[in-house]
JSON list of C-alpha atoms in Angstrom, two decimals:
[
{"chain": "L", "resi": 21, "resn": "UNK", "atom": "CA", "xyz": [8.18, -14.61, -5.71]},
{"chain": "L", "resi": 22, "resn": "UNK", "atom": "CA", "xyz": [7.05, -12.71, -2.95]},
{"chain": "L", "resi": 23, "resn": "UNK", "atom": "CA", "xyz": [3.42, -12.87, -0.97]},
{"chain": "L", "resi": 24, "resn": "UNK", "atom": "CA", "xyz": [1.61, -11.95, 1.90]},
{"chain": "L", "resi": 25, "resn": "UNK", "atom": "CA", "xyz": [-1.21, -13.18, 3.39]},
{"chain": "L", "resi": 26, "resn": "UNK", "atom": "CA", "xyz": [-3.99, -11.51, 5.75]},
{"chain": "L", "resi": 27, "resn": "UNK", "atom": "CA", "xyz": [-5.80, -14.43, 7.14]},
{"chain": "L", "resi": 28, "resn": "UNK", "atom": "CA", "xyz": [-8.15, -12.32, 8.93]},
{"chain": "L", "resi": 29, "resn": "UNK", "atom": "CA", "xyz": [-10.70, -10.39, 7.33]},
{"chain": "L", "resi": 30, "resn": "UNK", "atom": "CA", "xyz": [-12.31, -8.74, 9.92]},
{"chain": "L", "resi": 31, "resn": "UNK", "atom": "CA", "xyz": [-11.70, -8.95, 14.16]},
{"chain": "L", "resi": 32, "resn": "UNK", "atom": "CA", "xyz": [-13.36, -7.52, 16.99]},
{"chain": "L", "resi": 33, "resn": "UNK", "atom": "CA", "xyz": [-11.83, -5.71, 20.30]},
{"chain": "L", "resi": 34, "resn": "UNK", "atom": "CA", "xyz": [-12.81, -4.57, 22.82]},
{"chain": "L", "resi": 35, "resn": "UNK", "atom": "CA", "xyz": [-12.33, -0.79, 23.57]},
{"chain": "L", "resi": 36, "resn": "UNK", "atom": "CA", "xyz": [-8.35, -0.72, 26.13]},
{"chain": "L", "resi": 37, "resn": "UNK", "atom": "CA", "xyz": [-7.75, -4.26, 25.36]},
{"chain": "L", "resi": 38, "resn": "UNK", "atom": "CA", "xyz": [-4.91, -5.56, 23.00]},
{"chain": "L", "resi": 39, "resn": "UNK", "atom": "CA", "xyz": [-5.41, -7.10, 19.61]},
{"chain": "L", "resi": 40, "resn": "UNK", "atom": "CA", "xyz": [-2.92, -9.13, 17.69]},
{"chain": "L", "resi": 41, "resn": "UNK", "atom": "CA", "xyz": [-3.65, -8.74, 13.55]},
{"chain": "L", "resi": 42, "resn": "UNK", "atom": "CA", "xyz": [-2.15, -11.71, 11.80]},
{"chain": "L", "resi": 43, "resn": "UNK", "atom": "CA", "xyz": [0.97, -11.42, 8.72]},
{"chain": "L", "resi": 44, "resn": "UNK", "atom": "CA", "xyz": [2.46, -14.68, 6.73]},
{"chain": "L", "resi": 45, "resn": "UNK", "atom": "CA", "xyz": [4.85, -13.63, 4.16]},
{"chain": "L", "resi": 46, "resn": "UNK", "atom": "CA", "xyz": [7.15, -15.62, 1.78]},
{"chain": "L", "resi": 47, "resn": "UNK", "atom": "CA", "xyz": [9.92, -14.47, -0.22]},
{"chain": "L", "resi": 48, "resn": "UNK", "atom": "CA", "xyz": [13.69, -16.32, -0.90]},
{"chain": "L", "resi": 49, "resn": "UNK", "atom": "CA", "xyz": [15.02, -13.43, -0.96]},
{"chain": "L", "resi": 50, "resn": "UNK", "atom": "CA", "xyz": [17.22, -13.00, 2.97]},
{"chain": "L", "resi": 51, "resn": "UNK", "atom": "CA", "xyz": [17.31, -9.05, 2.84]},
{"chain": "L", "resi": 52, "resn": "UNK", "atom": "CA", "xyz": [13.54, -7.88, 3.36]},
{"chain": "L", "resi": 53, "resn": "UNK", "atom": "CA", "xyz": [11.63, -4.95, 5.15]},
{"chain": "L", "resi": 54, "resn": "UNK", "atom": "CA", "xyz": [8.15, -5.98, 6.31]},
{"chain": "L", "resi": 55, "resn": "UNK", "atom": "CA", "xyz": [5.06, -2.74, 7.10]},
{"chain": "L", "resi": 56, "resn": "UNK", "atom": "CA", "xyz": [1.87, -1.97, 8.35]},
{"chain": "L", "resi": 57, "resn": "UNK", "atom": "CA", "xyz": [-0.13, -0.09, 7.02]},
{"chain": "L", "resi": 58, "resn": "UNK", "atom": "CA", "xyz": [-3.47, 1.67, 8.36]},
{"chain": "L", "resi": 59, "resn": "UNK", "atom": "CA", "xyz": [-6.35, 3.03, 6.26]},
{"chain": "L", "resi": 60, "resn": "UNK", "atom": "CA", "xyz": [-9.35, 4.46, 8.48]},
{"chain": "L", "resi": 61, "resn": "UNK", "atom": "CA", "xyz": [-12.79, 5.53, 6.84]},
{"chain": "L", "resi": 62, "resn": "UNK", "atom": "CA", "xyz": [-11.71, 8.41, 4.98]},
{"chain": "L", "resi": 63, "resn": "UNK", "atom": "CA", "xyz": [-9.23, 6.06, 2.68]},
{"chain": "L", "resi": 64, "resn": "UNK", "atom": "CA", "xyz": [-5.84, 7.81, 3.61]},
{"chain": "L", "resi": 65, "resn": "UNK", "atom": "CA", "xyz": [-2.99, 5.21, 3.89]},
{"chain": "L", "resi": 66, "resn": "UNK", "atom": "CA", "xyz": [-0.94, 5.70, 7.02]},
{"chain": "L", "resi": 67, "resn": "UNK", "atom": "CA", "xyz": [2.48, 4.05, 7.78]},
{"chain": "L", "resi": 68, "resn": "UNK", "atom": "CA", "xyz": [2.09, 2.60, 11.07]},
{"chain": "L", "resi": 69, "resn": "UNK", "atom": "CA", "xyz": [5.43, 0.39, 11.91]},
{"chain": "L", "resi": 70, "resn": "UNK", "atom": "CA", "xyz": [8.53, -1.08, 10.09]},
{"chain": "L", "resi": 71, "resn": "UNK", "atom": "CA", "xyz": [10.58, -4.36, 10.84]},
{"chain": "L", "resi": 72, "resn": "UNK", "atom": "CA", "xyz": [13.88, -5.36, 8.97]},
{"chain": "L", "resi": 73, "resn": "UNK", "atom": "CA", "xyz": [15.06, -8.96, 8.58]},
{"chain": "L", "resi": 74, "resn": "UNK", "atom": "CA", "xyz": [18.27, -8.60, 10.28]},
{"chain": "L", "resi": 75, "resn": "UNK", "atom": "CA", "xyz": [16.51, -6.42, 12.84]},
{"chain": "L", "resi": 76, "resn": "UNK", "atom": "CA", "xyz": [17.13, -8.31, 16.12]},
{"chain": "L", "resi": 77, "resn": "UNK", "atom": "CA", "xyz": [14.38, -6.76, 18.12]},
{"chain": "L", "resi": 78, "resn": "UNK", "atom": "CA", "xyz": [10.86, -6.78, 17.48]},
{"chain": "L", "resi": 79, "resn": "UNK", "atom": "CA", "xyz": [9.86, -3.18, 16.61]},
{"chain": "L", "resi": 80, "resn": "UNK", "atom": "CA", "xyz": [7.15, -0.73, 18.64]},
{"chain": "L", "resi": 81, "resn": "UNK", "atom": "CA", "xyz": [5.90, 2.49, 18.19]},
{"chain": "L", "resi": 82, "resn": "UNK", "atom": "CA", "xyz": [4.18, 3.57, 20.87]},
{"chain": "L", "resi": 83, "resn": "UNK", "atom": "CA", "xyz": [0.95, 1.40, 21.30]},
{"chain": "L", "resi": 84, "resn": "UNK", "atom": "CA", "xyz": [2.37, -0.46, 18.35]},
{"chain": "L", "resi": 85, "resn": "UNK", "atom": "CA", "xyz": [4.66, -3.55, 18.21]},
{"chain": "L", "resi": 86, "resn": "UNK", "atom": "CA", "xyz": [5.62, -6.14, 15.84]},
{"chain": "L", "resi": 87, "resn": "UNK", "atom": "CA", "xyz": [6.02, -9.62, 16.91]},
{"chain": "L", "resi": 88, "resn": "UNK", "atom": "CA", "xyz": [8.55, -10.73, 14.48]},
{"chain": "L", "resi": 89, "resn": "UNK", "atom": "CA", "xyz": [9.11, -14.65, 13.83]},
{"chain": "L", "resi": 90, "resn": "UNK", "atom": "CA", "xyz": [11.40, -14.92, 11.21]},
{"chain": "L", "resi": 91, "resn": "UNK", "atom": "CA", "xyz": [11.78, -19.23, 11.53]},
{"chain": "L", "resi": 92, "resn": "UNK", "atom": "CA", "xyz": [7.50, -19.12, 10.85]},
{"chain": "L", "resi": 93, "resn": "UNK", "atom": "CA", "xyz": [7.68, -16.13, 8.31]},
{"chain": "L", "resi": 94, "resn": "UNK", "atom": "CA", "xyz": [5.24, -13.91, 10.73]},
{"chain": "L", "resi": 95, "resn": "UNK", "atom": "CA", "xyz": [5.25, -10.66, 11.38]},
{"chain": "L", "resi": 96, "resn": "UNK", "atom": "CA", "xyz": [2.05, -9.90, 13.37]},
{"chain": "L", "resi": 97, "resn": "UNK", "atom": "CA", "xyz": [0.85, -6.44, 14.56]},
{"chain": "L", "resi": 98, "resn": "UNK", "atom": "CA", "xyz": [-0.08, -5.88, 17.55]},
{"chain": "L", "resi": 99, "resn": "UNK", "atom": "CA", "xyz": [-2.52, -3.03, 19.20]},
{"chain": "L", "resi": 100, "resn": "UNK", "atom": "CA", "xyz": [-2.21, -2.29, 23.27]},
{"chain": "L", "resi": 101, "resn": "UNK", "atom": "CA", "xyz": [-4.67, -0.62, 24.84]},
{"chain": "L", "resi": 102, "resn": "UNK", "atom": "CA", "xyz": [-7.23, -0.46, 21.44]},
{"chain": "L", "resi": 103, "resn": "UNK", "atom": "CA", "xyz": [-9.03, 3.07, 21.22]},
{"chain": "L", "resi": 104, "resn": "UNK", "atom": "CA", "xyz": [-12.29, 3.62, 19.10]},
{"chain": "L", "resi": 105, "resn": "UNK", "atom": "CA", "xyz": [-9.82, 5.49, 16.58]},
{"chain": "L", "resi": 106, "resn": "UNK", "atom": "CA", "xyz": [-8.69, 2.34, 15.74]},
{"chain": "L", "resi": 107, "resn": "UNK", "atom": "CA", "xyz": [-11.03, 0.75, 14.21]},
{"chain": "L", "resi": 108, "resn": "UNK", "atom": "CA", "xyz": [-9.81, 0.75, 10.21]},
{"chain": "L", "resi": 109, "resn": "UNK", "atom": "CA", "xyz": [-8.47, -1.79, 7.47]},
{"chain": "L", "resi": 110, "resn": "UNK", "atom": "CA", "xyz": [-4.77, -3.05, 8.49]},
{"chain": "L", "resi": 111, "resn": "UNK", "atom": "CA", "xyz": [-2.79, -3.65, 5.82]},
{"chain": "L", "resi": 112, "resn": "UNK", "atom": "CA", "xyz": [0.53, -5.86, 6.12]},
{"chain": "L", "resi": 113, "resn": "UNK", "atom": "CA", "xyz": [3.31, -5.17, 3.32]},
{"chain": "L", "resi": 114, "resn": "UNK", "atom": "CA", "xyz": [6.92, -6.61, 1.99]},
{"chain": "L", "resi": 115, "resn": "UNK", "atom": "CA", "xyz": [9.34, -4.87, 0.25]},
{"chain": "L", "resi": 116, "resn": "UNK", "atom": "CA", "xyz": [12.33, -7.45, -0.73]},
{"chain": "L", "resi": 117, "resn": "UNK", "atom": "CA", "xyz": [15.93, -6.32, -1.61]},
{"chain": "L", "resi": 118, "resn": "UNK", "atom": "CA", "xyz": [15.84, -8.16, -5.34]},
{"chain": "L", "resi": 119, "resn": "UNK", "atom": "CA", "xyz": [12.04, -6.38, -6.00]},
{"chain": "L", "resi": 120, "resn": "UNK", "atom": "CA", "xyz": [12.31, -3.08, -3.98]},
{"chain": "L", "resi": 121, "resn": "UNK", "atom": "CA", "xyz": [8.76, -2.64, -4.64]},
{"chain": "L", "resi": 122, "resn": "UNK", "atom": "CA", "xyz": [5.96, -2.98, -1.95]},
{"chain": "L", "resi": 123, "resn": "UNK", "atom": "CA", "xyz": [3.05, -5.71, -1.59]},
{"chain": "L", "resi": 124, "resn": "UNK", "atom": "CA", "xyz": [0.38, -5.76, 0.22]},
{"chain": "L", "resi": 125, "resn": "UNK", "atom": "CA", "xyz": [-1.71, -8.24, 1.88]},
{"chain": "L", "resi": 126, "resn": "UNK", "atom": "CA", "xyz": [-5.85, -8.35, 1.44]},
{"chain": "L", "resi": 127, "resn": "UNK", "atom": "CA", "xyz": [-5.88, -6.57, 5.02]},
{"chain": "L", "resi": 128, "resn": "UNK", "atom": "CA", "xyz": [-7.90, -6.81, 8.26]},
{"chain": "L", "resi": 129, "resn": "UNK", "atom": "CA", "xyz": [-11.15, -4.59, 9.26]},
{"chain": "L", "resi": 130, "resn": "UNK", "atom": "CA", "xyz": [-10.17, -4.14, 12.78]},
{"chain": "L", "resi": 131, "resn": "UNK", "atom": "CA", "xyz": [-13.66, -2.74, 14.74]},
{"chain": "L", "resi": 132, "resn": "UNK", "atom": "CA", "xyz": [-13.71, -1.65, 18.54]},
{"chain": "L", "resi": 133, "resn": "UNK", "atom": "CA", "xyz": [-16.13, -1.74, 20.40]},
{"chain": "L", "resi": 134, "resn": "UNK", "atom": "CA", "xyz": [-16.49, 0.38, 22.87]},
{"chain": "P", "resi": 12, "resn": "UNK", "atom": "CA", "xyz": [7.08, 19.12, 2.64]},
{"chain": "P", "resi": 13, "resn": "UNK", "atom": "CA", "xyz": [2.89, 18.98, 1.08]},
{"chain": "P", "resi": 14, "resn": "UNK", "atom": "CA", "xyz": [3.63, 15.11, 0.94]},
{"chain": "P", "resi": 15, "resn": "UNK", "atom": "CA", "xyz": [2.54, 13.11, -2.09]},
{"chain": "P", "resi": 16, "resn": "UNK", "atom": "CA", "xyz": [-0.01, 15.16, -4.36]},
{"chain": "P", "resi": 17, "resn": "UNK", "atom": "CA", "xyz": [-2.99, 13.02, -6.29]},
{"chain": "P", "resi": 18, "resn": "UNK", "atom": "CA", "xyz": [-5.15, 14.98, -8.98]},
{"chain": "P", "resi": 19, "resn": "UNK", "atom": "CA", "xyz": [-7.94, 14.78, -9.17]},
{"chain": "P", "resi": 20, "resn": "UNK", "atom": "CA", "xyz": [-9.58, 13.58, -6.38]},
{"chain": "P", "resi": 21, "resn": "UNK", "atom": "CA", "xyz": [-12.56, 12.50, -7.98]},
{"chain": "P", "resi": 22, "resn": "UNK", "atom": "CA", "xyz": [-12.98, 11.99, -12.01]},
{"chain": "P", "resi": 23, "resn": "UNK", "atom": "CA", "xyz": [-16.16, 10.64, -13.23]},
{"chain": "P", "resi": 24, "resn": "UNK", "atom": "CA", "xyz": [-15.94, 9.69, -17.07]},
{"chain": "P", "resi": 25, "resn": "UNK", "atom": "CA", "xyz": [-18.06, 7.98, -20.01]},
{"chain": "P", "resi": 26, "resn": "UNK", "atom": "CA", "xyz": [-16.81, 4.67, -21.31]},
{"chain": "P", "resi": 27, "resn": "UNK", "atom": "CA", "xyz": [-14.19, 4.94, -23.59]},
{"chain": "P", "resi": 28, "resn": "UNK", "atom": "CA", "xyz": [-12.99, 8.15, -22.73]},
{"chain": "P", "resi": 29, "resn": "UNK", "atom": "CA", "xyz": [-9.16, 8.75, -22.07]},
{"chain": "P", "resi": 30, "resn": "UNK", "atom": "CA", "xyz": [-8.39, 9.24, -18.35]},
{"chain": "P", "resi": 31, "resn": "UNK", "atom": "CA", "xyz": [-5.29, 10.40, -16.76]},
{"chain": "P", "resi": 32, "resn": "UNK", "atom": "CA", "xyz": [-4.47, 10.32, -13.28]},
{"chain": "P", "resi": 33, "resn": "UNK", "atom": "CA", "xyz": [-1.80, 12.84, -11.78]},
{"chain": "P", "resi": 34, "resn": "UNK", "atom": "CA", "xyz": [0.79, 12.45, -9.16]},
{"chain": "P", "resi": 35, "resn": "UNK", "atom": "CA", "xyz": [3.46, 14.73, -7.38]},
{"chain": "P", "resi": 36, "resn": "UNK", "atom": "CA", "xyz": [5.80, 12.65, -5.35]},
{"chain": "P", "resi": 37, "resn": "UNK", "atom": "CA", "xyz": [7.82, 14.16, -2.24]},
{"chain": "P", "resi": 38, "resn": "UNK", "atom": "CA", "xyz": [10.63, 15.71, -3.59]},
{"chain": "P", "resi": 39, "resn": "UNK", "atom": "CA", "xyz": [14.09, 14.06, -3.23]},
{"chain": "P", "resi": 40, "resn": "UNK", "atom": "CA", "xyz": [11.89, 10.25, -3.26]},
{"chain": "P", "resi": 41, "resn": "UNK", "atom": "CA", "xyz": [13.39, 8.29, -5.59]},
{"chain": "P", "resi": 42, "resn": "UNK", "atom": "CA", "xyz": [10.37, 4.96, -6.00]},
{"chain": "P", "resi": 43, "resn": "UNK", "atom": "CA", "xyz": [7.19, 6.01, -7.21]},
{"chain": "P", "resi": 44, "resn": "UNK", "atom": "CA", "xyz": [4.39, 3.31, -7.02]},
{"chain": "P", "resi": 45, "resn": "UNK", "atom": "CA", "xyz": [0.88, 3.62, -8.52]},
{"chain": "P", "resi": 46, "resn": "UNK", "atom": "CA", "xyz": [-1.59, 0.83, -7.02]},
{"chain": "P", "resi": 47, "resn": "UNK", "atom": "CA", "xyz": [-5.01, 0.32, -7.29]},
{"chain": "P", "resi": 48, "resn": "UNK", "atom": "CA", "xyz": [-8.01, -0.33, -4.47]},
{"chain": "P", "resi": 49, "resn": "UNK", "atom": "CA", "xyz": [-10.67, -2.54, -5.35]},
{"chain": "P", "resi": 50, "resn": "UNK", "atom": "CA", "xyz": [-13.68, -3.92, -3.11]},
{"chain": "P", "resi": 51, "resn": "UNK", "atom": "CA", "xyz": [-12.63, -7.25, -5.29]},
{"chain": "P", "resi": 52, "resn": "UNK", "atom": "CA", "xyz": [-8.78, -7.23, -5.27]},
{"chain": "P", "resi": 53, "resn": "UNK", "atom": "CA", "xyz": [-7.60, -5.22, -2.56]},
{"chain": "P", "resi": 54, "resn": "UNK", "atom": "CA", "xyz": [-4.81, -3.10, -3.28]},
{"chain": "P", "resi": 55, "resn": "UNK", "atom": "CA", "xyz": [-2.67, -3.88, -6.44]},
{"chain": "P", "resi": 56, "resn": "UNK", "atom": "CA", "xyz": [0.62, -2.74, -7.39]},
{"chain": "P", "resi": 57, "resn": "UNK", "atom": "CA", "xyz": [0.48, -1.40, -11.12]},
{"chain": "P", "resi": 58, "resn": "UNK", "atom": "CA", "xyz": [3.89, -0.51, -11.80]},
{"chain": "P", "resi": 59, "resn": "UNK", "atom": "CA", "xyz": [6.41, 1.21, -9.72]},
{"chain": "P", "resi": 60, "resn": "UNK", "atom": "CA", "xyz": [9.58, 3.21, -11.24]},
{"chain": "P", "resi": 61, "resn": "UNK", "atom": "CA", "xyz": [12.80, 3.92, -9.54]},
{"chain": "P", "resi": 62, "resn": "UNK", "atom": "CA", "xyz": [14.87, 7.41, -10.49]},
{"chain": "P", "resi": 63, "resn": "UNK", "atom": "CA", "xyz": [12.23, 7.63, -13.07]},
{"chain": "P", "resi": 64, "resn": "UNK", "atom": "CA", "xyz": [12.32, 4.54, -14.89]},
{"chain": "P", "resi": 65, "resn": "UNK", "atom": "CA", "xyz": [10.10, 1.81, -15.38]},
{"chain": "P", "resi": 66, "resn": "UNK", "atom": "CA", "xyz": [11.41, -1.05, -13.08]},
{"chain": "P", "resi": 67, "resn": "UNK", "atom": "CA", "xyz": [8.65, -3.30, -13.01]},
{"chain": "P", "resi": 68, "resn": "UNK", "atom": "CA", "xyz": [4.98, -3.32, -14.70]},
{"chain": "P", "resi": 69, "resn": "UNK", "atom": "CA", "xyz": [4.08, -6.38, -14.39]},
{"chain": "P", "resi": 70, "resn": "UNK", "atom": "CA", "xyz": [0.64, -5.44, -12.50]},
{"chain": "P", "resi": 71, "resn": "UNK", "atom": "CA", "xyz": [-0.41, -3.09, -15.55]},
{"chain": "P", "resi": 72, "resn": "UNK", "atom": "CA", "xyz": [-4.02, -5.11, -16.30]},
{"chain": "P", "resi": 73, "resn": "UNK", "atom": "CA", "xyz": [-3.90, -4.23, -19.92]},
{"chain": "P", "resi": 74, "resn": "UNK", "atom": "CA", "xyz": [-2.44, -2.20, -22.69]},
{"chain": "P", "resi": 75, "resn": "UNK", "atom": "CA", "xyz": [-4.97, 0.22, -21.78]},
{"chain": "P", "resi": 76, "resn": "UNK", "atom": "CA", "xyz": [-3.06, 1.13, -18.92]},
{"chain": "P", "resi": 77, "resn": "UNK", "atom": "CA", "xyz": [0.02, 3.14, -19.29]},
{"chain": "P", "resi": 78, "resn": "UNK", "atom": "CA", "xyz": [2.40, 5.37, -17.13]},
{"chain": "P", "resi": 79, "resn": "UNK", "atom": "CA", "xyz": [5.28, 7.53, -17.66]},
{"chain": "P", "resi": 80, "resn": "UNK", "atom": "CA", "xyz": [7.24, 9.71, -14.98]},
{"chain": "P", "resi": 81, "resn": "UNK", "atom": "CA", "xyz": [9.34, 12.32, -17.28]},
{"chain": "P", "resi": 82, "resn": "UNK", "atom": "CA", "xyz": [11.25, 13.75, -14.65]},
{"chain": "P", "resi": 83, "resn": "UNK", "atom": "CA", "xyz": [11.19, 13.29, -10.58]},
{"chain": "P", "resi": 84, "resn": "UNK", "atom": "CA", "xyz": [8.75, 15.41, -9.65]},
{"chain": "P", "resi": 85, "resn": "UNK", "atom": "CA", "xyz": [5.84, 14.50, -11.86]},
{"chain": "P", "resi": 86, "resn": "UNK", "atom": "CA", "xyz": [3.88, 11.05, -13.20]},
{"chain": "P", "resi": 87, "resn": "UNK", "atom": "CA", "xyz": [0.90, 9.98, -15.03]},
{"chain": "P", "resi": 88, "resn": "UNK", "atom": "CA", "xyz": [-1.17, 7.28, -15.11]},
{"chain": "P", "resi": 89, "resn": "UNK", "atom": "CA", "xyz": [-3.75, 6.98, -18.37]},
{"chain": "P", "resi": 90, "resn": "UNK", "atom": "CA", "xyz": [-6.21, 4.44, -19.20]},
{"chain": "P", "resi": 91, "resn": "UNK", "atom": "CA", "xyz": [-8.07, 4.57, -23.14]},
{"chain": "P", "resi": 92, "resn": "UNK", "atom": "CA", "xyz": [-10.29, 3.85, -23.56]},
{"chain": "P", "resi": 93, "resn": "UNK", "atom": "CA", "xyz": [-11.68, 3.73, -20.19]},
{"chain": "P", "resi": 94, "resn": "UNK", "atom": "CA", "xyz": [-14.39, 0.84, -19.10]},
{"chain": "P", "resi": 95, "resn": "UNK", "atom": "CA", "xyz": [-16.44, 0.47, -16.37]},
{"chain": "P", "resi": 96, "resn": "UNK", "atom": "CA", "xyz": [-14.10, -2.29, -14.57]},
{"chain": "P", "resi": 97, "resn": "UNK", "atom": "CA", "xyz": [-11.72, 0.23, -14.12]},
{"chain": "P", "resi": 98, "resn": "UNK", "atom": "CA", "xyz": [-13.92, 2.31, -11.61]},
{"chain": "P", "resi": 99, "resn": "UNK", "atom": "CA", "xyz": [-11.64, 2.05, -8.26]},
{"chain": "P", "resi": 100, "resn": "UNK", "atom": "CA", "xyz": [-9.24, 4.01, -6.27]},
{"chain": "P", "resi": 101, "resn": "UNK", "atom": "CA", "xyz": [-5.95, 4.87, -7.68]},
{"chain": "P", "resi": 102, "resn": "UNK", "atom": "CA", "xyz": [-2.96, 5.39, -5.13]},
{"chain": "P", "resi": 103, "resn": "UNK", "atom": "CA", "xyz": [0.49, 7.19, -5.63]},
{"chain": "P", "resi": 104, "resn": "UNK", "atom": "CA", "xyz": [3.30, 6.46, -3.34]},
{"chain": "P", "resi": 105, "resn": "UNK", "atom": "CA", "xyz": [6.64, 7.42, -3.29]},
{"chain": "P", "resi": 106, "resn": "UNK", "atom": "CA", "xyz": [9.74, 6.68, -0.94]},
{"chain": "P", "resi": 107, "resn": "UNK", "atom": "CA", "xyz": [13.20, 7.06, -1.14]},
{"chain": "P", "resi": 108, "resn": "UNK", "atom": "CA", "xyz": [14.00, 3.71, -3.15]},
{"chain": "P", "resi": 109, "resn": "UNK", "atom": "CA", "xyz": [15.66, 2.09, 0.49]},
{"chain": "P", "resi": 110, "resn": "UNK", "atom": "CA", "xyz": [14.46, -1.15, 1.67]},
{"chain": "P", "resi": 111, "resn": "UNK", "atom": "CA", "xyz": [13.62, 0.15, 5.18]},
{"chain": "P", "resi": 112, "resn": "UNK", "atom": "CA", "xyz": [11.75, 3.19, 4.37]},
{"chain": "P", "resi": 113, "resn": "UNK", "atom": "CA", "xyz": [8.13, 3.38, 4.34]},
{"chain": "P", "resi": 114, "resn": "UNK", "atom": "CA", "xyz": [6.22, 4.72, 1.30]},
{"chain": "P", "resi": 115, "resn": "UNK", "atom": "CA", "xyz": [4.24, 8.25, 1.75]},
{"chain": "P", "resi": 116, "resn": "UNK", "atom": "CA", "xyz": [0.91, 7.51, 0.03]},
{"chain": "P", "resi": 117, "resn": "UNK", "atom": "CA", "xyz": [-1.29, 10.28, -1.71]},
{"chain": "P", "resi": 118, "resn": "UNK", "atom": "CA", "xyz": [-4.71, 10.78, -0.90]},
{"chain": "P", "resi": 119, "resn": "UNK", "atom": "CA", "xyz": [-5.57, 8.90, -4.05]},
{"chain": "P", "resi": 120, "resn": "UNK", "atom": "CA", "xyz": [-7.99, 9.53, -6.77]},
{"chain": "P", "resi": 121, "resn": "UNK", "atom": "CA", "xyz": [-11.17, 7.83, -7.06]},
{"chain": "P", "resi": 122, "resn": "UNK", "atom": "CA", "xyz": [-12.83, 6.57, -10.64]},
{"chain": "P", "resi": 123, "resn": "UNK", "atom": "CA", "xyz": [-16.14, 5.73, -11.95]},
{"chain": "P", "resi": 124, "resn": "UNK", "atom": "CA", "xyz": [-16.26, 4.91, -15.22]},
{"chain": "P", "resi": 125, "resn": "UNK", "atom": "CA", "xyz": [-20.14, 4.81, -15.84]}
]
């Protein structure tokens, strides 16, 4: 069975400084593609940032990156430079080869302060 | 592409009425997902159907709850009689059934069943 788990259910940063949101998943299954997720305010769900299991490099997207630990099942986002627009619900996901669906985690309510 | 299309936005309804939420997925997507947002439970996978077939609805709360997706380009989700519990916001995704491609998200439609 898959899971994720969100052990954070809100965090605080502080406006240009860099935030690390927390992901734990679980799955036997070797072939799986792990997400984030962001959904400000207004509710819309935005794809932020993918990592693959076989990937062999941690993934970034611009202020984005994923510190990927396959041995401790983590997969934590991390924010550089934080901006006020960032403040929103982060929402980790798995999608396994045997489910092909997606699951998501309960989220973090990232806030920055300015 | 007008990405994934929700309707309606907004549906207000009497117990025990019959509800039916719309979606559109982007066209050539092959998974379509519905989930639903809760306060309570975060966001829940329903049921999610690849090349428009029901692969897994497990997350389907009650027989209340059913979906169908005729062809590719169209789904439903209907819930009769509706109760008050049900009040939450409903999400459509669709992506193209890989396991390293993200899921495009609707805007989603929000329910209060008074």
């Amino acid at each position: 069975a898959q899971k994720i788990t969100q052990t954070q259910p809100g965090m605080f940063v502080q406006e240009k400084e860099a935030v690390t949101l927390d992901c734990t998943y679980d799955t036997s299954d070797p072939s799986y593609g792990l997400f984030w997720y962001k959904q400000p305010s207004s509710g819309e769900m935005i794809f932020l940032i993918y990592q693959g299991s076989y990937d062999q490099q941690n993934a970034t997207e611009g202020r984005y990156s994923l510190n990927f630990q396959k041995a401790r099942k983590s997969a934590n986002l991390v924010i550089s430079a934080s901006q006020l627009g960032d403040s929103a619900m982060y929402f980790c996901a798995m999608s396994s080869r045997g489910a092909n669906n997606l699951f998501f985690g309960t989220g973090t309510r990232l806030t920055v302060i300015p | 592409d007008a990405g994934v299309i929700q309707s309606p936005r907004h549906e207000v309804t009497e117990m025990g009425q019959e509800v039916t939420l719309r979606c559109k997925p982007i066209s050539g997507h092959n998974s379509l997902f519905w989930y639903r947002q809760t306060m309570m439970r975060g966001l829940e996978l329903l049921i999610y159907f690849n090349n428009n077939v029901p692969i897994d609805d497990s997350g389907m709360p009650e027989d209340r709850f059913s979906a169908k997706m005729p062809n590719a380009s169209f789904s439903t989700l209907k819930i009769q009689p509706s109760e008050p519990r049900d009040s939450a916001v409903y999400f459509c995704a669709s992506s193209l059934g890989t396991l390293n491609t993200e899921a495009f998200f609707g805007q989603g439609t929000r329910l209060t069943v008074v």
